[in-house]
Every structure is written in structure tokens, then in C-alpha cells.
XYZ file of C-alpha atoms in Angstrom:
496
model
C -14.924 12.983 44.727
C -18.360 10.863 44.076
C -19.945 13.942 42.054
C -16.755 14.384 40.130
C -16.715 10.650 39.227
C -20.243 10.478 37.975
C -20.322 13.681 36.028
C -16.928 12.182 34.220
C -18.916 9.038 33.677
C -22.033 10.784 32.261
C -19.772 12.618 29.737
C -17.946 10.081 28.175
C -18.403 9.572 24.669
C -21.086 7.297 24.047
C -19.578 5.367 21.183
C -16.285 5.008 22.957
C -18.165 3.622 26.410
C -19.964 1.042 24.062
C -16.675 -0.366 22.924
C -14.914 -0.061 26.019
C -17.716 -2.022 27.577
C -16.609 -4.957 25.338
C -13.160 -5.049 26.088
C -11.760 -2.747 23.130
C -8.973 -0.282 24.249
C -8.778 3.340 23.236
C -5.078 4.219 23.867
C -5.079 7.648 23.319
C -8.633 8.108 24.985
C -11.152 10.353 23.626
C -9.005 13.011 21.701
C -9.275 12.741 17.993
C -6.545 10.925 16.898
C -5.401 13.408 14.109
C -3.146 15.225 16.343
C -1.357 11.943 17.129
C -1.044 11.421 13.143
C 0.410 14.916 13.269
C 3.080 14.141 15.609
C 3.641 10.785 13.688
C 4.412 12.527 10.269
C 6.369 15.114 12.094
C 8.742 12.192 13.282
C 9.074 10.704 9.894
C 6.637 8.046 11.299
C 3.604 6.451 9.238
C -0.116 6.986 10.193
C -1.190 5.009 13.059
C 2.021 4.038 14.044
C 1.354 4.367 17.470
C -1.306 1.636 17.293
C 1.121 -0.470 15.511
C 3.722 -0.032 18.324
C 1.348 -1.136 21.252
C -0.149 -3.967 18.585
C 3.492 -5.589 18.578
C 3.605 -5.821 22.538
C 0.740 -4.977 24.225
C -2.151 -6.812 22.049
C -2.314 -10.126 24.064
C -6.241 -10.872 24.937
C -7.566 -8.080 22.789
C -9.301 -8.089 19.783
C -9.631 -4.508 18.905
C -7.899 -1.303 19.591
C -10.351 2.153 19.233
C -9.564 5.606 18.485
C -11.654 8.752 17.593
C -10.931 10.323 14.476
C -13.031 13.964 14.324
C -16.586 12.698 15.434
C -16.010 9.020 14.112
C -15.232 6.136 15.951
C -12.874 3.858 14.247
C -12.027 0.060 15.804
C -8.742 -1.859 14.600
C -8.699 -5.509 14.777
C -5.540 -7.021 16.341
C -6.586 -10.577 16.221
C -7.926 -12.729 13.340
C -11.023 -13.695 15.283
C -13.892 -11.582 13.318
C -12.007 -10.885 10.102
C -13.952 -13.532 7.823
C -16.936 -12.533 9.304
C -16.389 -8.944 8.593
C -15.114 -9.173 5.164
C -18.134 -11.260 4.385
C -20.176 -8.183 5.513
C -18.628 -6.267 2.945
C -20.714 -6.499 -0.137
C -23.010 -4.811 -2.394
C -26.130 -4.086 -0.166
C -24.532 -5.654 2.541
C -23.732 -4.467 6.473
C -20.380 -2.986 5.833
C -19.438 -0.710 2.790
C -16.154 0.506 1.708
C -15.093 3.626 3.661
C -11.976 4.991 2.113
C -10.243 8.056 3.976
C -12.099 11.196 2.968
C -8.913 12.879 2.374
C -7.848 10.388 -0.152
C -11.243 10.753 -1.645
C -10.384 14.225 -2.020
C -7.430 13.302 -4.165
C -8.741 11.222 -6.495
C -12.686 10.947 -6.296
C -13.462 8.715 -9.065
C -10.779 6.556 -8.695
C -11.608 2.875 -8.285
C -9.853 2.391 -4.604
C -12.326 5.102 -3.530
C -15.527 4.137 -5.008
C -18.307 2.715 -2.850
C -19.069 -1.018 -3.397
C -21.848 -0.418 -5.907
C -23.023 -1.486 -9.341
C -20.742 0.816 -11.158
C -17.906 -0.453 -9.019
C -18.549 -3.981 -9.777
C -18.741 -3.597 -13.604
C -15.529 -1.393 -13.588
C -13.875 -3.962 -11.615
C -14.832 -6.802 -13.988
C -13.950 -4.765 -16.861
C -10.560 -3.480 -15.499
C -9.551 -7.287 -14.725
C -8.499 -7.670 -18.271
C -5.310 -5.223 -17.763
C -4.010 -8.302 -15.473
C -4.761 -10.844 -18.422
C -2.059 -12.673 -20.108
C -1.198 -10.425 -23.019
C -1.139 -7.438 -20.659
C 1.130 -9.313 -18.494
C 3.591 -10.289 -21.149
C 3.514 -6.524 -22.146
C 4.297 -5.197 -18.429
C 7.386 -7.994 -18.186
C 8.697 -6.146 -21.089
C 8.576 -2.919 -19.255
C 9.892 -4.290 -16.353
C 12.761 -5.628 -17.724
C 13.385 -2.416 -19.738
C 13.336 -0.514 -16.410
C 15.372 -2.826 -14.383
C 18.117 -3.152 -17.056
C 18.785 0.572 -17.236
C 18.963 0.429 -13.469
C 21.148 -2.650 -13.530
C 23.719 -0.568 -16.503
C 23.832 2.465 -14.128
C 24.704 0.543 -11.083
C 27.265 -1.317 -12.953
C 28.594 2.020 -14.111
C 28.781 2.871 -10.392
C 30.863 -0.025 -9.165
C 32.398 0.272 -6.095
C 30.763 3.598 -5.542
C 27.756 4.366 -2.777
C 24.395 4.851 -4.575
C 21.213 6.026 -3.218
C 19.418 2.453 -3.606
C 15.838 3.823 -2.652
C 15.795 6.717 -4.777
C 17.017 4.535 -7.791
C 14.799 2.067 -7.489
C 11.667 4.669 -7.211
C 13.013 6.279 -10.338
C 12.811 2.599 -12.109
C 9.406 1.973 -10.656
C 8.151 5.499 -12.168
C 9.400 4.436 -15.619
C 8.048 0.893 -14.953
C 4.785 2.870 -14.384
C 4.383 5.045 -16.982
C 5.506 2.867 -19.692
C 2.566 0.285 -18.310
C 0.468 3.317 -18.286
C 1.371 4.621 -21.788
C 3.659 2.797 -23.613
C 6.139 5.499 -23.579
C 8.547 7.253 -21.063
C 7.287 10.663 -19.262
C 10.335 12.484 -18.582
C 8.931 16.225 -18.447
C 9.682 18.918 -15.854
C 6.376 20.750 -14.151
C 6.218 23.475 -11.712
C 6.239 22.620 -8.026
C 5.082 25.128 -5.219
C 5.736 25.316 -1.769
C 6.149 27.738 1.186
C 9.669 28.476 -0.088
C 8.117 29.672 -3.241
C 8.331 27.609 -6.660
C 10.593 25.078 -8.654
C 10.390 23.205 -11.763
C 11.064 19.469 -10.900
C 10.592 16.097 -12.912
C 6.895 15.244 -12.736
C 8.027 12.247 -10.940
C 9.411 14.070 -8.143
C 6.422 16.424 -7.867
C 4.040 13.421 -7.622
C 6.300 11.960 -4.885
C 6.340 15.348 -2.858
C 2.715 16.210 -3.501
C 1.729 12.840 -1.849
C 4.023 13.731 1.203
C 2.036 17.115 1.281
C -1.309 15.370 1.051
C -0.357 13.136 4.023
C 0.455 15.906 6.052
C -2.248 18.084 5.568
C -4.759 15.140 5.773
C -4.202 14.810 9.303
C -6.634 17.057 10.505
C -10.124 16.696 11.788
C -11.164 19.411 9.070
C -9.991 17.092 6.381
C -11.709 14.079 8.144
C -15.092 15.574 8.213
C -14.876 17.261 4.674
C -13.488 15.823 1.925
C -13.557 18.935 0.173
C -12.032 21.053 2.805
C -8.687 21.513 0.902
C -10.737 23.386 -1.878
C -12.507 25.794 0.671
C -9.541 26.554 2.853
C -7.554 29.801 2.235
C -4.253 28.646 3.509
C -1.285 28.882 1.542
C -0.473 25.304 2.239
C -3.615 24.178 1.113
C -3.709 26.322 -1.943
C -0.052 25.032 -3.017
C -1.232 21.401 -2.392
C -4.313 22.408 -4.752
C -1.973 23.756 -7.601
C 0.175 20.949 -7.351
C -2.710 18.388 -7.695
C -3.771 20.239 -10.665
C -0.563 20.260 -12.266
C -0.412 16.428 -12.111
C -3.835 15.868 -13.040
C -3.272 18.294 -16.127
C -0.226 16.318 -17.179
C -2.112 13.243 -16.821
C -4.960 14.382 -18.484
C -2.887 15.993 -21.511
C -1.469 12.186 -21.992
C -4.767 10.518 -21.998
C -6.297 12.936 -24.111
C -3.741 12.838 -26.851
C -3.512 9.079 -27.054
C -7.510 8.969 -27.189
C -7.276 11.244 -30.007
C -4.606 8.763 -31.897
C -6.792 5.877 -31.049
C -9.951 7.757 -32.279
C -8.306 8.623 -35.348
C -7.518 4.765 -35.793
C -3.964 4.236 -34.329
C -3.328 0.536 -33.146
C -4.373 -0.164 -29.831
C -1.365 -1.438 -27.354
C -1.575 -3.619 -24.304
C -1.344 -0.330 -22.091
C -3.418 0.743 -19.402
C -4.530 4.286 -20.895
C -5.450 1.925 -24.312
C -7.712 -0.266 -21.975
C -9.086 2.611 -20.293
C -10.175 4.424 -23.734
C -11.664 0.833 -24.838
C -13.678 1.245 -21.360
C -14.472 4.664 -22.415
C -15.921 4.318 -25.557
C -18.322 1.314 -24.314
C -19.490 3.533 -21.351
C -18.123 1.675 -18.578
C -16.018 4.588 -18.067
C -17.894 7.759 -17.940
C -15.333 10.541 -18.849
C -11.940 11.499 -19.409
C -11.839 12.834 -15.880
C -12.729 9.468 -14.545
C -10.145 7.542 -16.502
C -7.364 9.760 -15.498
C -8.127 9.163 -11.964
C -8.137 5.578 -12.363
C -4.767 5.712 -14.229
C -3.570 8.247 -11.552
C -4.476 5.321 -8.806
C -2.569 2.701 -10.745
C 0.347 4.933 -11.745
C 1.089 5.330 -7.831
C 0.139 1.870 -7.072
C 2.925 0.842 -9.316
C 5.431 3.856 -8.665
C 4.836 4.138 -4.833
C 3.702 0.913 -3.685
C 5.565 -1.412 -5.921
C 8.710 0.663 -5.960
C 8.944 1.107 -1.737
C 8.139 -2.781 -1.569
C 10.882 -3.684 -3.378
C 13.366 -1.089 -1.814
C 12.181 -2.337 1.607
C 12.621 -5.935 0.727
C 15.937 -5.504 -0.462
C 16.827 -3.616 2.864
C 15.694 -6.639 4.807
C 17.708 -8.821 2.860
C 20.842 -6.873 3.421
C 20.006 -6.770 7.094
C 19.760 -10.506 6.774
C 22.746 -11.883 5.052
C 21.999 -15.492 5.581
C 18.399 -14.942 3.866
C 20.113 -12.782 1.019
C 22.290 -15.744 0.468
C 19.332 -18.373 0.417
C 17.738 -15.827 -2.120
C 20.458 -15.930 -4.091
C 21.079 -19.813 -4.065
C 17.350 -20.345 -5.106
C 17.603 -17.865 -8.206
C 20.683 -19.686 -9.355
C 19.365 -23.154 -8.983
C 15.505 -22.724 -9.698
C 15.606 -19.947 -12.194
C 18.912 -19.951 -13.967
C 19.518 -23.747 -13.294
C 23.046 -23.231 -12.623
C 23.863 -21.350 -16.085
C 26.030 -18.230 -16.350
C 23.854 -15.512 -16.551
C 24.313 -11.967 -16.994
C 23.018 -8.722 -17.568
C 22.750 -9.357 -21.424
C 20.974 -12.462 -20.999
C 19.019 -12.335 -17.798
C 15.623 -11.111 -19.401
C 15.042 -14.489 -21.231
C 15.134 -16.544 -17.904
C 12.233 -13.980 -16.189
C 8.811 -15.144 -17.126
C 5.600 -15.447 -15.231
C 6.067 -19.218 -14.951
C 9.710 -19.216 -14.000
C 9.097 -16.726 -11.070
C 6.775 -19.248 -9.842
C 9.346 -21.438 -8.974
C 10.853 -19.276 -6.362
C 9.200 -20.291 -3.354
C 11.584 -18.816 -0.898
C 11.541 -15.722 -2.579
C 7.915 -15.377 -2.657
C 7.802 -15.651 1.257
C 10.636 -13.171 1.502
C 8.371 -10.462 -0.276
C 5.412 -11.712 2.018
C 7.435 -11.328 5.071
C 8.563 -7.644 3.932
C 5.139 -6.956 2.989
C 3.692 -7.929 6.475
C 6.348 -6.016 8.252
C 6.613 -2.734 6.061
C 3.238 -2.732 3.931
C 3.080 0.648 1.817
C -0.660 0.039 1.705
C -2.904 0.552 4.797
C -5.598 -1.677 3.812
C -9.361 -0.520 3.252
C -11.778 0.865 5.992
C -15.403 -0.278 6.124
C -18.158 1.535 7.760
C -21.252 -0.200 9.465
C -24.267 0.558 7.214
C -26.504 -0.382 10.597
C -26.060 -1.736 14.055
C -24.340 -5.310 13.854
C -24.203 -8.204 16.182
C -21.154 -10.670 15.121
C -21.856 -14.383 15.800
C -20.159 -14.328 19.371
C -22.338 -11.346 20.336
C -19.811 -8.357 19.691
C -21.781 -5.389 18.596
C -20.907 -2.920 16.148
C -22.786 0.628 16.212
C -23.907 1.581 12.927
C -21.342 4.127 11.195
C -18.497 2.710 13.139
C -15.496 2.651 11.016
C -13.658 -1.077 11.145
C -10.192 -1.030 9.642
C -8.126 -4.129 9.054
C -5.164 -2.472 9.096
C -2.247 -4.468 7.507
C 0.476 -2.151 9.139
C -1.320 -3.110 12.805
C -2.631 -6.629 12.313
C 0.757 -7.185 10.284
C 2.647 -6.981 13.691
C -0.258 -8.084 16.012
C 1.483 -10.511 19.192
C -1.916 -12.219 18.853
C -1.298 -13.570 15.585
C 2.565 -13.562 14.610
C 5.375 -15.009 16.878
C 8.368 -12.423 17.486
C 6.232 -9.956 15.272
C 8.997 -7.187 15.002
C 11.295 -9.735 13.121
C 11.718 -10.579 9.506
C 11.419 -14.268 9.375
C 10.473 -15.282 5.742
C 9.716 -19.186 6.924
C 6.533 -17.895 8.871
C 4.941 -18.463 5.410
C 6.015 -21.950 5.385
C 3.737 -24.454 6.100
C 6.709 -26.830 7.739
C 7.699 -23.847 10.051
C 6.833 -23.414 13.743
C 5.947 -19.690 13.048
C 3.433 -20.886 10.460
C 1.016 -20.762 13.374
C -0.217 -18.089 16.071
C 1.874 -17.829 19.094
C -0.397 -19.980 21.261
C 0.130 -22.766 18.315
C -3.375 -22.228 16.982
C -4.107 -22.125 13.292
C -3.143 -18.536 11.301
C -5.866 -18.398 9.022
C -4.954 -17.241 5.516
C -6.917 -13.850 5.877
C -4.820 -12.357 8.835
C -2.047 -11.807 6.120
C -3.501 -8.765 4.546
C -0.670 -7.426 2.470
C -2.936 -7.061 -0.473
C -6.135 -6.668 1.338
C -8.876 -9.307 1.502
C -12.892 -9.918 0.650
C -14.206 -8.437 -2.616
C -11.990 -5.434 -2.626
C -8.514 -7.313 -2.454
C -6.204 -5.595 -4.387
C -6.572 -6.555 -8.023
C -3.083 -6.142 -8.885
C -1.506 -8.418 -6.261
C 0.040 -10.822 -8.786
C 1.338 -7.751 -10.877
C 2.827 -6.415 -7.587
C 4.488 -9.764 -6.411
C 5.843 -10.014 -10.095
C 7.360 -6.570 -10.001
C 9.149 -6.882 -6.771
C 10.534 -10.589 -7.479
C 11.949 -9.512 -10.506
C 13.498 -6.838 -9.196
C 15.214 -8.948 -6.826
C 16.126 -11.392 -9.313
C 18.432 -8.357 -11.080
C 19.448 -6.886 -7.924
C 20.565 -10.126 -5.864
C 21.854 -12.013 -8.843
C 23.978 -9.404 -10.480
C 25.059 -6.929 -7.392
C 26.782 -7.374 -3.952
C 25.831 -4.622 -2.094
C 26.567 -3.675 1.262
C 24.291 -1.213 3.476
C 26.276 1.851 4.433
C 23.703 3.955 5.938
C 20.132 3.626 7.467
C 17.363 4.907 5.495
C 14.643 7.131 7.303
C 11.190 5.443 7.687
C 9.200 7.620 5.385
C 5.683 8.416 5.313
C 4.122 5.584 3.586
C 5.774 2.398 4.968
C 6.786 0.904 8.160
C 10.597 0.063 8.660
C 12.024 -2.547 11.620
C 15.536 -2.482 12.191
C 15.663 -6.186 12.387
């Protein structure tokens, strides 16, 4: 027995032992977590849902959970203890560097979210900030209103009938996304391939299905180790995935190229993301049309998938919490509409950036939905050297440190009753504003849009989008939830 014990000890993964000696728990042991990810996806659960479950109920007294991903060691914070210090190290030339999933990098390697934090990234981020300036935001509000008015009109026509709320909201968010991207609608059918053969679908639906396919295929050690694995494999699934990615990339390239030609011939520039990208292309900030397409792809999915799903899940939580729904409706009526009779025909004139800022409780509702059901996981960071934090905690070189919003957002160390929908936890006067032990909850613990230098540039954009959607839907409609939605691949859902 002693020999067996000694042999087991010496064969233990050195990185796992290093962190276990510092109190880090590895809930699934030394086995690669990719197998668990495959189980999660098969059961309609999000990546890392297993870690999320235990963070909600078993994290007390812990600062991290750990996993193996292929040969890499990942640690996930479940307390706010080191967050400020970790993000302070994620700077150009710092001890931490952005380390996006290799699988995601293989999807759009030139897209800004997947670039390293170097001088090119800093320059691009600085110049791309213009797409969130007041003039652009005014144009986006027009696109948002156009899309929401169309959705609301359709729902008015379906009065008394059941509708697929998530599906309709996702169609609306796609329309808003392509309008913000190009200024025009993009309603085209394109081929989609799967193991059952092929079909011709709306490009919006091909994009959604391809993202889901990518999530499924990415949950393998091969993808973890090699971002180009999907290009080297001969499997039918990956061949289909590559073809679908090529179809989407080709369609978007056609749109960007055509618009670049118009602008090159002297067309008047519009407040759209493609026109802004063309300007950066002519200045040499963006190096090629292909790079511009991949930046556009990242933004398109940010609006279509992330903003659309956040609006959908926020409405879901309101329908599950009638008192909160009513409080939101009352705030909209009193603070936004000032008690006036507002209908679909005149609602747009009341919705401005300035007026939405008055909706403090609506903002808390969106933040709480984002905490519970974030469509964005956050940005992993890789240690570029051995690091000793201020309290002596040691991070080994090449460790991935992942402040994952879906996990830290429900950690029982930070949030009282973490699995429940309680918007008041963002009210400074509420008892829920503090951590369960009564200590201050740091702002950085709310990672809905990330933190540090790589915090989401579109955070205000996203909040306006969701708040505007809620104004339309909560004010104009009495909605009853008749069927529970599935969890889906890209966000967590709590039935409370």
C-alpha cells in the first residue's frame, strides 16, 4: 500500500500539485476538462457549467478552482481577492497577456477580441473607439428603433397568440446588427452543410448554427492544442464546419468589398462600422480587407448573439419575477415617459441616451441578468513568467488565469443567494450590495463586460440596446411565459 501511495504521488501532474499545495481544488482531477465540456454541450449546458455549479454552493473559503485543458493548467478565481492585482498585470509587456481560446482564434484570428495586447492592438483599440462616439451612437439608436418597431408591430399583429420570444428577439438583434454594420439589411439565403446533407437557410440562421457547431467541435484536446486543427482534419464534421465558415466569411467579404468600392468611387461616408473600418484601412490602421471582415464579424456576433441573448434572458427573468416586471414598467412610465400616453407610433422620440440614463432600476435589472446569464465568458490571461502575488500566492509561467463571469458571477464568496435574481444587489443601499460576510464587494467583481484594459468597448452600446428593447417590450405588451426555454450553448439560465 505504501509503494502504491508513493507511486501515485510521484506521478501526479506537477502543475496540479503546485496549485493544490496552495489550496486550489481541481474538481475533475487531472483529466482534461474537454471531456466534461462535451458532456455539458450534449446536455444543452454552457462551457464550464460544472465549475459554475460548484462555485455557487461549494466555493466558500476558496480563491480558485483549477482544471487541466489538454496540457495546459487553468485556474478560475472564485473570490475577488486577487482580481485587481491580476488585471493590473495584463498590460503590454506585462506579466499577464490576453490568451483567447485557441479554438476561438481559429474562428476569426484577426478579430480584435483575439489579438494579443501589443502595439497594433492598442492602436486599433484607440481608433476603433470612434465607432462608439456620439454621432455613431445616434445612428445606432436609429437602427435599434427601426428593428424594435418592426418586432413590436409583428407582436401587435399576433395579439393573444403564442410567439417564440427568443427567436423573434434574435431576428431583431440580427437586423440591428447588420444595420449598424452596413446601414442596410442583409436578408440573403446561403448554403449550410451538416451530416444530414445540405440546406439553404437565411444567413442569420447559418451564423447561429455555425457558432453552435464551433462550440461543439472546439471542446476537444486537438482544438485546445492547435488552433488550425480544424483545417487539418479530414472529418466530415470539420469539413462541413470549414465550408460553413467559408460561406459566412465570403458573404461578409462581399459586403465589405462592395462598400469599399463605393467609398473609393466617392460615395458619401455613413455612420456605420464598415465605413469606419474602410477609413482605418485607408490609414493603414487595419491592414487588409480580410482583417476588416474579421473585426466586423466579431462585432456582428457581439450585437446579434450577445446583445440579443442578453435582452431575451433579461425579459425571461422579468417574466419569472412579476414584482420586478411591474417596478420596471412603473419606472419607464414615470421617469422616461413622465406619465404621458405613449404608443408604438411615438415611443421613439422618448428614447435617447440621456433619457435612458434616468432608468436606474432598469440598469440594475440588466446588470443582474448579465451576472446570472452572461453571454460573454470573459478573457483568459496567460502568465508570461512565474508570478508571486502580494499575499504570496504563486502562479507558474504559462498558467491560464481565467476570471470567468459565468463562474465568479455566481460565487457564494461574493454574492448573497447567488442563484437568485435580485436586481437590488446593485443598489448601494441594499443589504445585497455587500458580500455575504458583510465586507465590501469590489466593482471589479462584476465582470459582465470584463475588466482591465481589455474591458468590452461596447459596454455602453450593449446596455443601451437592452434597455431600449425592454422599454418597448415591457411598456407595450402584457406577456405571459407559457414554456420554459432551453439553456442553450451560450448563456447560463437559472429558473429563479
